[in-house]
CSV table of C-alpha atoms and ligand atoms in Angstrom, one decimal:
chain,number,residue,atom,x,y,z
A,3,MET,CA,99.4,-84.6,-68.1
A,4,THR,CA,97.8,-81.8,-69.8
A,5,GLN,CA,101.3,-79.2,-70.5
A,6,SER,CA,99.1,-76.7,-72.0
A,7,LEU,CA,95.0,-75.4,-72.8
A,8,THR,CA,93.9,-73.6,-75.2
A,9,LEU,CA,90.8,-71.1,-74.2
A,10,ARG,CA,88.6,-68.7,-76.3
A,11,ARG,CA,89.2,-65.4,-74.2
A,12,PRO,CA,88.0,-64.6,-71.0
A,13,ASP,CA,85.4,-62.9,-69.9
A,14,ASP,CA,84.6,-60.9,-66.5
A,15,TRP,CA,81.0,-61.0,-65.6
A,16,HIS,CA,81.3,-58.5,-62.9
A,17,LEU,CA,84.3,-56.1,-62.1
A,18,HIS,CA,85.7,-53.0,-61.0
A,19,LEU,CA,86.9,-50.9,-62.4
A,20,ARG,CA,87.0,-47.1,-61.1
A,21,ASP,CA,87.8,-43.7,-62.4
A,22,GLY,CA,90.6,-41.4,-62.8
A,23,ALA,CA,94.6,-42.8,-61.9
A,24,MET,CA,93.1,-46.0,-60.2
A,25,LEU,CA,91.3,-46.4,-63.8
A,26,GLN,CA,94.2,-46.0,-65.7
A,27,ALA,CA,96.6,-48.4,-63.7
A,28,VAL,CA,94.2,-51.4,-63.0
A,29,LEU,CA,92.3,-51.9,-66.6
A,30,PRO,CA,95.4,-52.9,-68.5
A,31,GLU,CA,95.9,-55.4,-65.5
A,32,THR,CA,92.5,-57.0,-66.9
A,33,ALA,CA,92.1,-56.1,-69.9
A,34,ARG,CA,95.9,-58.6,-71.1
A,35,HIS,CA,94.0,-61.1,-70.8
A,36,PHE,CA,89.7,-60.9,-70.6
A,37,ALA,CA,88.2,-59.6,-74.0
A,38,ARG,CA,84.9,-58.3,-72.1
A,39,ALA,CA,83.8,-57.5,-68.7
A,40,ILE,CA,80.7,-56.2,-67.6
A,41,ILE,CA,81.8,-53.6,-65.5
A,42,MET,CA,79.8,-52.1,-61.9
A,43,PRO,CA,78.5,-48.9,-61.8
A,44,ASN,CA,79.4,-48.7,-57.7
A,45,LEU,CA,81.4,-45.0,-58.7
A,46,VAL,CA,80.9,-41.6,-56.5
A,47,PRO,CA,79.0,-40.7,-57.3
A,48,PRO,CA,76.9,-43.5,-59.1
A,49,VAL,CA,76.5,-44.5,-62.5
A,50,VAL,CA,73.3,-43.9,-63.2
A,51,THR,CA,71.5,-42.8,-66.5
A,52,GLY,CA,72.5,-44.0,-69.9
A,53,ASP,CA,74.5,-40.4,-70.6
A,54,GLN,CA,76.5,-41.4,-66.9
A,55,ALA,CA,77.5,-44.8,-68.3
A,56,ALA,CA,78.0,-43.5,-72.1
A,57,ALA,CA,80.5,-41.0,-70.0
A,58,TYR,CA,81.3,-44.1,-67.8
A,59,ARG,CA,82.2,-45.4,-71.3
A,60,ASP,CA,84.2,-43.5,-72.7
A,61,ARG,CA,86.8,-42.5,-70.1
A,62,ILE,CA,87.8,-46.6,-69.6
A,63,LEU,CA,88.4,-46.7,-73.9
A,64,ARG,CA,90.5,-43.0,-73.2
A,65,ALA,CA,92.1,-44.8,-70.2
A,66,LEU,CA,93.6,-48.3,-72.7
A,67,PRO,CA,96.7,-48.3,-73.5
A,68,ASP,CA,97.1,-48.3,-77.4
A,69,GLY,CA,97.4,-51.9,-78.9
A,70,MET,CA,95.3,-53.6,-76.2
A,71,SER,CA,91.6,-54.9,-77.2
A,72,PHE,CA,88.4,-54.6,-74.2
A,73,GLU,CA,84.9,-54.2,-74.9
A,74,PRO,CA,83.8,-52.3,-71.9
A,75,LEU,CA,80.0,-53.8,-71.2
A,76,MET,CA,78.9,-51.5,-69.1
A,77,THR,CA,75.6,-51.8,-66.2
A,78,LEU,CA,73.2,-48.9,-64.4
A,79,TYR,CA,73.2,-47.7,-60.5
A,80,LEU,CA,69.3,-49.6,-59.7
A,81,THR,CA,67.9,-46.5,-57.4
A,82,GLU,CA,64.5,-46.1,-55.5
A,83,ASP,CA,64.3,-43.7,-58.5
A,84,THR,CA,65.8,-45.3,-61.7
A,85,ASP,CA,63.4,-44.2,-65.1
A,86,PRO,CA,62.1,-47.2,-66.7
A,87,GLN,CA,62.7,-46.0,-70.0
A,88,ASP,CA,65.6,-44.7,-69.4
A,89,VAL,CA,66.7,-48.4,-68.9
A,90,ALA,CA,65.0,-49.2,-71.9
A,91,THR,CA,66.3,-47.4,-73.8
A,92,ALA,CA,69.8,-47.6,-72.8
A,93,HIS,CA,69.4,-51.6,-73.3
A,94,ALA,CA,68.0,-51.2,-76.2
A,95,SER,CA,71.4,-49.0,-78.1
A,96,GLY,CA,73.1,-51.7,-76.8
A,97,LEU,CA,74.7,-49.0,-74.6
A,98,ILE,CA,74.4,-51.3,-71.1
A,99,LYS,CA,74.1,-55.4,-70.9
A,100,ALA,CA,73.1,-55.2,-67.5
A,101,VAL,CA,71.1,-53.1,-64.2
A,102,LYS,CA,72.7,-53.4,-60.6
A,103,LEU,CA,70.6,-53.6,-57.4
A,104,TYR,CA,72.4,-52.8,-54.6
A,105,PRO,CA,70.5,-52.9,-50.8
A,106,ALA,CA,70.9,-49.5,-49.7
A,107,GLY,CA,74.6,-50.0,-47.1
A,108,ALA,CA,75.4,-53.6,-48.0
A,109,THR,CA,79.1,-52.8,-49.5
A,110,THR,CA,81.0,-50.0,-50.9
A,111,ASN,CA,79.9,-47.3,-52.1
A,112,SER,CA,76.2,-48.5,-51.7
A,113,ALA,CA,74.4,-45.7,-50.4
A,114,SER,CA,71.9,-44.6,-53.4
A,115,GLY,CA,70.6,-48.4,-53.4
A,116,VAL,CA,67.7,-49.4,-52.9
A,117,ARG,CA,65.5,-49.6,-49.3
A,118,ASP,CA,62.4,-50.1,-50.5
A,119,PHE,CA,62.1,-52.5,-53.4
A,120,ASP,CA,58.7,-52.1,-53.9
A,121,LYS,CA,59.8,-48.8,-55.5
A,122,VAL,CA,62.0,-50.3,-58.1
A,123,ARG,CA,59.0,-52.8,-59.0
A,124,ALA,CA,57.9,-51.3,-62.5
A,125,VAL,CA,62.1,-51.3,-64.1
A,126,LEU,CA,62.3,-54.4,-62.5
A,127,GLU,CA,59.2,-54.9,-65.1
A,128,LYS,CA,60.6,-52.8,-67.3
A,129,MET,CA,63.6,-55.3,-67.4
A,130,ALA,CA,62.3,-58.5,-67.7
A,131,GLU,CA,59.4,-57.2,-70.9
A,132,VAL,CA,62.8,-56.2,-72.3
A,133,GLY,CA,65.4,-59.1,-71.9
A,134,VAL,CA,67.9,-56.9,-69.2
A,135,PRO,CA,70.0,-58.7,-66.5
A,136,LEU,CA,69.6,-58.0,-62.9
A,137,CYS,CA,72.2,-58.0,-61.6
A,138,LEU,CA,72.6,-58.5,-57.5
A,139,HIS,CA,74.3,-57.7,-54.3
A,140,GLY,CA,73.3,-60.9,-52.6
A,141,GLU,CA,72.9,-59.7,-48.8
A,142,VAL,CA,70.1,-58.3,-46.5
A,143,THR,CA,71.5,-55.1,-44.4
A,144,ASP,CA,69.3,-55.9,-41.7
A,145,ALA,CA,71.5,-55.5,-38.5
A,146,LYS,CA,70.3,-58.1,-36.2
A,147,ILE,CA,70.9,-60.2,-39.4
A,148,ASP,CA,75.1,-62.0,-38.7
A,149,ILE,CA,76.7,-61.2,-41.5
A,150,PHE,CA,78.1,-64.9,-42.4
A,151,ASP,CA,73.7,-64.9,-42.7
A,152,ARG,CA,73.5,-62.1,-44.8
A,153,GLU,CA,73.5,-64.1,-47.9
A,154,ALA,CA,70.9,-67.0,-47.2
A,155,VAL,CA,68.8,-64.4,-45.9
A,156,PHE,CA,68.8,-62.1,-48.4
A,157,ILE,CA,67.8,-65.8,-50.4
A,158,ASP,CA,64.5,-65.8,-48.6
A,159,ARG,CA,63.5,-62.5,-48.2
A,160,VAL,CA,64.5,-60.9,-50.9
A,161,LEU,CA,65.3,-63.2,-54.4
A,162,ASP,CA,62.8,-65.2,-53.7
A,163,PRO,CA,60.6,-62.8,-53.4
A,164,ILE,CA,61.7,-60.2,-56.1
A,165,ARG,CA,61.7,-64.0,-59.2
A,166,ARG,CA,58.1,-65.4,-58.0
A,167,GLU,CA,56.5,-61.5,-59.0
A,168,THR,CA,58.4,-60.7,-60.9
A,169,PRO,CA,57.9,-63.8,-64.6
A,170,GLY,CA,60.3,-63.5,-67.0
A,171,LEU,CA,63.4,-60.7,-65.2
A,172,ARG,CA,66.9,-62.9,-65.8
A,173,VAL,CA,69.0,-62.2,-62.1
A,174,VAL,CA,72.3,-63.0,-62.2
A,175,MET,CA,73.5,-63.7,-57.7
A,176,GLU,CA,76.9,-61.9,-58.2
A,177,HIS,CA,79.4,-62.9,-56.5
A,178,ILE,CA,78.1,-66.2,-54.4
A,179,THR,CA,79.6,-68.0,-51.5
A,180,THR,CA,77.7,-70.2,-49.8
A,181,SER,CA,75.9,-73.4,-49.8
A,182,ASN,CA,72.3,-71.8,-50.2
A,183,GLY,CA,73.1,-69.4,-53.1
A,184,VAL,CA,75.3,-73.1,-55.4
A,185,ASP,CA,71.6,-75.2,-53.8
A,186,TYR,CA,69.0,-72.0,-54.4
A,187,VAL,CA,70.6,-71.8,-58.6
A,188,ARG,CA,70.5,-75.3,-59.0
A,189,ALA,CA,67.0,-75.8,-58.2
A,190,ASN,CA,66.1,-72.8,-60.6
A,191,ASP,CA,65.4,-72.7,-64.0
A,192,ALA,CA,67.9,-70.9,-66.8
A,193,ASP,CA,66.7,-67.6,-65.7
A,194,LEU,CA,68.6,-67.3,-62.9
A,195,GLY,CA,72.7,-67.8,-63.2
A,196,ALA,CA,75.6,-66.7,-60.6
A,197,THR,CA,79.0,-65.6,-60.5
A,198,ILE,CA,81.8,-66.9,-58.3
A,199,THR,CA,84.3,-65.0,-57.7
A,200,THR,CA,88.7,-66.1,-58.2
A,201,HIS,CA,88.9,-65.3,-54.4
A,202,HIS,CA,85.9,-66.9,-52.8
A,203,LEU,CA,87.2,-70.7,-54.5
A,204,ILE,CA,90.2,-69.8,-52.6
A,205,ILE,CA,90.3,-68.2,-49.6
A,206,ASN,CA,87.2,-69.2,-46.5
A,207,ARG,CA,86.7,-67.5,-43.0
A,208,ASN,CA,90.1,-69.1,-41.2
A,209,HIS,CA,92.3,-67.1,-44.4
A,210,ILE,CA,90.9,-64.0,-42.8
A,211,LEU,CA,91.5,-64.1,-39.3
A,212,VAL,CA,93.9,-66.9,-38.3
A,213,GLY,CA,97.2,-66.0,-37.0
A,214,GLY,CA,96.1,-61.9,-36.8
A,215,ILE,CA,94.0,-59.9,-39.2
A,216,LYS,CA,94.9,-60.3,-42.8
A,217,PRO,CA,92.9,-57.0,-44.7
A,218,HIS,CA,93.6,-58.4,-47.8
A,219,TYR,CA,91.9,-61.3,-47.6
A,220,TYR,CA,88.3,-58.7,-46.2
A,221,CYS,CA,85.7,-58.6,-49.0
A,222,LEU,CA,82.0,-57.9,-49.3
A,223,PRO,CA,80.0,-61.3,-49.2
A,224,VAL,CA,82.1,-61.5,-46.9
A,225,ALA,CA,83.8,-65.3,-47.5
A,226,LYS,CA,82.1,-68.3,-45.9
A,227,ARG,CA,83.1,-72.1,-44.1
A,228,GLU,CA,85.3,-74.4,-45.4
A,229,GLU,CA,82.1,-75.8,-46.4
A,230,HIS,CA,81.0,-72.9,-48.6
A,231,ARG,CA,84.1,-73.3,-50.6
A,232,LEU,CA,84.3,-76.4,-51.1
A,233,ALA,CA,80.6,-75.9,-53.2
A,234,LEU,CA,81.4,-73.3,-54.6
A,235,LEU,CA,84.3,-75.0,-56.3
A,236,ASN,CA,81.9,-78.0,-57.0
A,237,ALA,CA,79.9,-75.3,-58.9
A,238,ALA,CA,82.4,-73.3,-60.9
A,239,THR,CA,84.0,-76.8,-61.9
A,240,SER,CA,80.8,-78.7,-62.3
A,241,GLY,CA,80.2,-77.5,-66.0
A,242,ASP,CA,76.7,-76.1,-64.7
A,243,GLY,CA,76.7,-73.3,-67.4
A,244,ARG,CA,74.1,-71.1,-65.1
A,245,PHE,CA,77.9,-70.6,-63.1
A,246,PHE,CA,80.6,-68.5,-64.3
A,247,LEU,CA,83.2,-66.3,-63.9
A,248,GLY,CA,82.8,-63.0,-61.6
A,249,THR,CA,86.3,-62.0,-60.4
A,250,ASP,CA,84.7,-58.9,-58.6
A,251,SER,CA,87.8,-58.4,-58.6
A,252,ALA,CA,88.3,-54.7,-56.8
A,253,PRO,CA,90.9,-52.5,-55.8
A,254,HIS,CA,91.1,-50.4,-53.1
A,255,THR,CA,94.5,-49.0,-52.1
A,256,ASP,CA,96.2,-50.2,-49.6
A,257,ASP,CA,96.2,-47.1,-46.9
A,258,ASN,CA,92.6,-48.3,-47.5
A,259,LYS,CA,93.1,-51.5,-46.9
A,260,GLU,CA,95.4,-51.8,-44.2
A,261,MET,CA,93.5,-49.2,-41.2
A,262,ALA,CA,91.2,-49.6,-38.0
A,263,CYS,CA,88.3,-49.7,-41.1
A,264,GLY,CA,88.9,-51.1,-43.8
A,265,CYS,CA,87.3,-51.1,-46.6
A,266,ALA,CA,86.0,-54.7,-48.6
A,267,GLY,CA,87.3,-56.0,-51.7
A,268,CYS,CA,90.0,-58.3,-53.2
A,269,PHE,CA,92.3,-57.2,-56.1
A,270,THR,CA,92.4,-60.4,-58.8
A,271,ALA,CA,92.3,-59.2,-62.0
A,272,THR,CA,96.2,-60.0,-63.1
A,273,ASN,CA,96.6,-63.7,-62.0
A,274,THR,CA,93.1,-64.7,-62.1
A,275,MET,CA,93.3,-66.8,-64.9
A,276,SER,CA,97.1,-68.4,-63.1
A,277,LEU,CA,94.3,-69.2,-59.8
A,278,LEU,CA,91.7,-70.9,-62.0
A,279,ALA,CA,93.9,-72.5,-63.7
A,280,GLU,CA,95.4,-73.8,-60.5
A,281,MET,CA,92.2,-74.4,-58.9
A,282,PHE,CA,91.1,-76.5,-61.8
A,283,GLU,CA,93.9,-78.6,-61.9
A,284,ARG,CA,93.5,-79.9,-58.1
A,285,GLN,CA,89.8,-80.0,-58.6
A,286,ASP,CA,90.7,-82.1,-61.6
A,287,ALA,CA,88.6,-80.2,-63.7
A,288,LEU,CA,91.4,-78.2,-66.4
A,289,ASP,CA,88.4,-79.8,-69.8
A,290,LYS,CA,85.9,-77.7,-67.5
A,291,LEU,CA,88.4,-74.3,-66.8
A,292,GLU,CA,87.2,-72.9,-70.7
A,293,GLY,CA,83.0,-73.3,-69.7
A,294,PHE,CA,82.8,-71.4,-67.0
A,295,THR,CA,85.3,-68.5,-67.8
A,296,SER,CA,84.6,-67.8,-71.3
A,297,LEU,CA,81.0,-70.2,-72.3
A,298,HIS,CA,78.5,-70.0,-69.5
A,299,GLY,CA,78.4,-66.1,-69.1
A,300,PRO,CA,78.0,-65.4,-73.2
A,301,ALA,CA,74.5,-67.8,-73.3
A,302,PHE,CA,73.8,-66.2,-70.0
A,303,TYR,CA,73.9,-62.5,-71.4
A,304,ARG,CA,73.0,-63.7,-74.9
A,305,LEU,CA,76.3,-62.8,-76.5
A,306,PRO,CA,78.7,-64.4,-79.1
A,307,VAL,CA,81.5,-66.2,-77.1
A,308,ASN,CA,84.7,-65.1,-78.6
A,309,GLN,CA,86.6,-66.0,-81.4
A,310,ASP,CA,90.0,-65.7,-80.4
A,311,THR,CA,92.2,-67.2,-77.9
A,312,ILE,CA,94.7,-67.8,-74.7
A,313,THR,CA,97.3,-70.5,-73.7
A,314,LEU,CA,98.1,-71.7,-70.8
A,315,THR,CA,101.1,-72.9,-70.0
A,316,LYS,CA,102.8,-75.4,-67.0
A,317,GLY,CA,105.6,-75.2,-66.1
A,318,GLU,CA,108.0,-73.0,-63.5
A,319,VAL,CA,106.5,-70.8,-60.5
A,320,VAL,CA,104.5,-67.8,-62.6
A,321,GLU,CA,105.9,-64.4,-60.3
A,322,TYR,CA,102.9,-62.0,-60.5
A,323,PRO,CA,103.9,-58.7,-59.1
A,324,ALA,CA,102.3,-57.8,-55.1
A,325,LYS,CA,101.8,-54.9,-55.9
A,326,ILE,CA,100.4,-52.9,-58.7
A,327,ASP,CA,101.4,-48.9,-58.1
A,328,THR,CA,98.6,-46.5,-59.4
A,329,GLU,CA,99.1,-42.6,-58.9
A,330,ASP,CA,96.9,-43.1,-55.6
A,331,GLY,CA,99.3,-45.3,-54.2
A,332,PRO,CA,99.4,-49.2,-54.1
A,333,VAL,CA,97.7,-51.5,-54.5
A,334,THR,CA,98.2,-55.5,-53.8
A,335,VAL,CA,97.2,-58.1,-55.2
A,336,PHE,CA,95.7,-61.5,-54.2
A,337,ASP,CA,98.0,-63.9,-53.0
A,338,PRO,CA,96.6,-67.7,-53.1
A,339,GLY,CA,99.0,-68.5,-50.6
A,340,PHE,CA,101.0,-70.9,-52.4
A,341,PRO,CA,103.0,-70.7,-56.1
A,342,LEU,CA,101.2,-70.5,-59.6
A,343,HIS,CA,102.1,-72.8,-61.8
A,344,TRP,CA,100.0,-72.3,-64.9
A,345,ARG,CA,101.0,-69.0,-66.9
A,346,VAL,CA,99.3,-66.9,-69.5
A,347,SER,CA,101.1,-67.0,-73.2
B,418,NCD,C1,83.6,-54.3,-54.1
B,418,NCD,C2,83.8,-52.4,-53.5
B,418,NCD,O1,85.4,-52.4,-53.4
B,418,NCD,O2,84.0,-51.9,-54.8
B,418,NCD,N1,84.0,-54.4,-52.8
B,418,NCD,C3,83.6,-55.7,-52.7
B,418,NCD,O3,84.0,-56.5,-50.8
B,418,NCD,N2,83.6,-57.3,-52.9
B,418,NCD,C4,81.7,-53.8,-54.0
B,418,NCD,C5,81.2,-55.8,-54.3
B,418,NCD,O4,81.6,-56.0,-55.2
B,418,NCD,O5,79.7,-55.5,-53.2
B,419,ZN,ZN1,81.8,-56.3,-56.9
């Protein structure tokens, strides 16, 4: 039985760091174990231009505690007014690694997102030409579509047309939550990848709703049926290089989660590596963990893999703090509902 596992240092290909006091509090939670992360641009106001991304990157690096190393991989928030040349320039300088498309209204701070996909066609074409990946929040916002079906409908109505109309565009379906997402990726080529979160490998929709409403399990896209969780687990542990970790760790203070209209987001930065080791071990797939956390993402983004390593060891139950304190208030750490035995040493 494996009791110790050494991996190349992992990267997080979808992370919310926020800004100000929240950034200060949550950044060490990621930087402790992760070398790099794709930083989501859904601040208020969003990170739309190269200049804004450069300024945000500086704020992240200033918030990093002495002695920690971490590289933020910046993204731009795609709007209907985004200038293709600004994207190309920010990419050519190495500043940004991707552009994020939120359908307007799909999730937290997505009001400035895209309503009319024809209006971003020129940007997408430029991205295909110069090789900037598109990160997609894959849910339609049509009020007539049931929230549990929004990912599957997005694939047919938006994703498949975009890919057919923009050959060469490399696309990451962010935080897939359904077997439809898994199947769509598997049926396509290496220009399409998908991130999978830690929490969607662990919870299904019952966890949110059975026995009382659990706001800390509410995130977007919302967790689906058990059969979908199993499809995600199968994809993550399969060794298929098109699937890689994007935690979507999304901190909100308890005040903003535990209310009549609570915010969407699970905060998993703190305990993600222990959670993943536990889940991969249960699937008898610990040998696939390094690919998922440390190799497939760099390959998709055409970046070098990390040279340093982390070691996970199995032993006594590992305790993580229930909450992270921030100047804005406490943030609850994702509780899987089962004990964790793998610690990062
Ligand atoms: C994210 C957030 O809080 O910014 N929330 C979430 O539930 N995942 C936004 C997002 O990635 O959809
Ligand atoms: Zn997210």
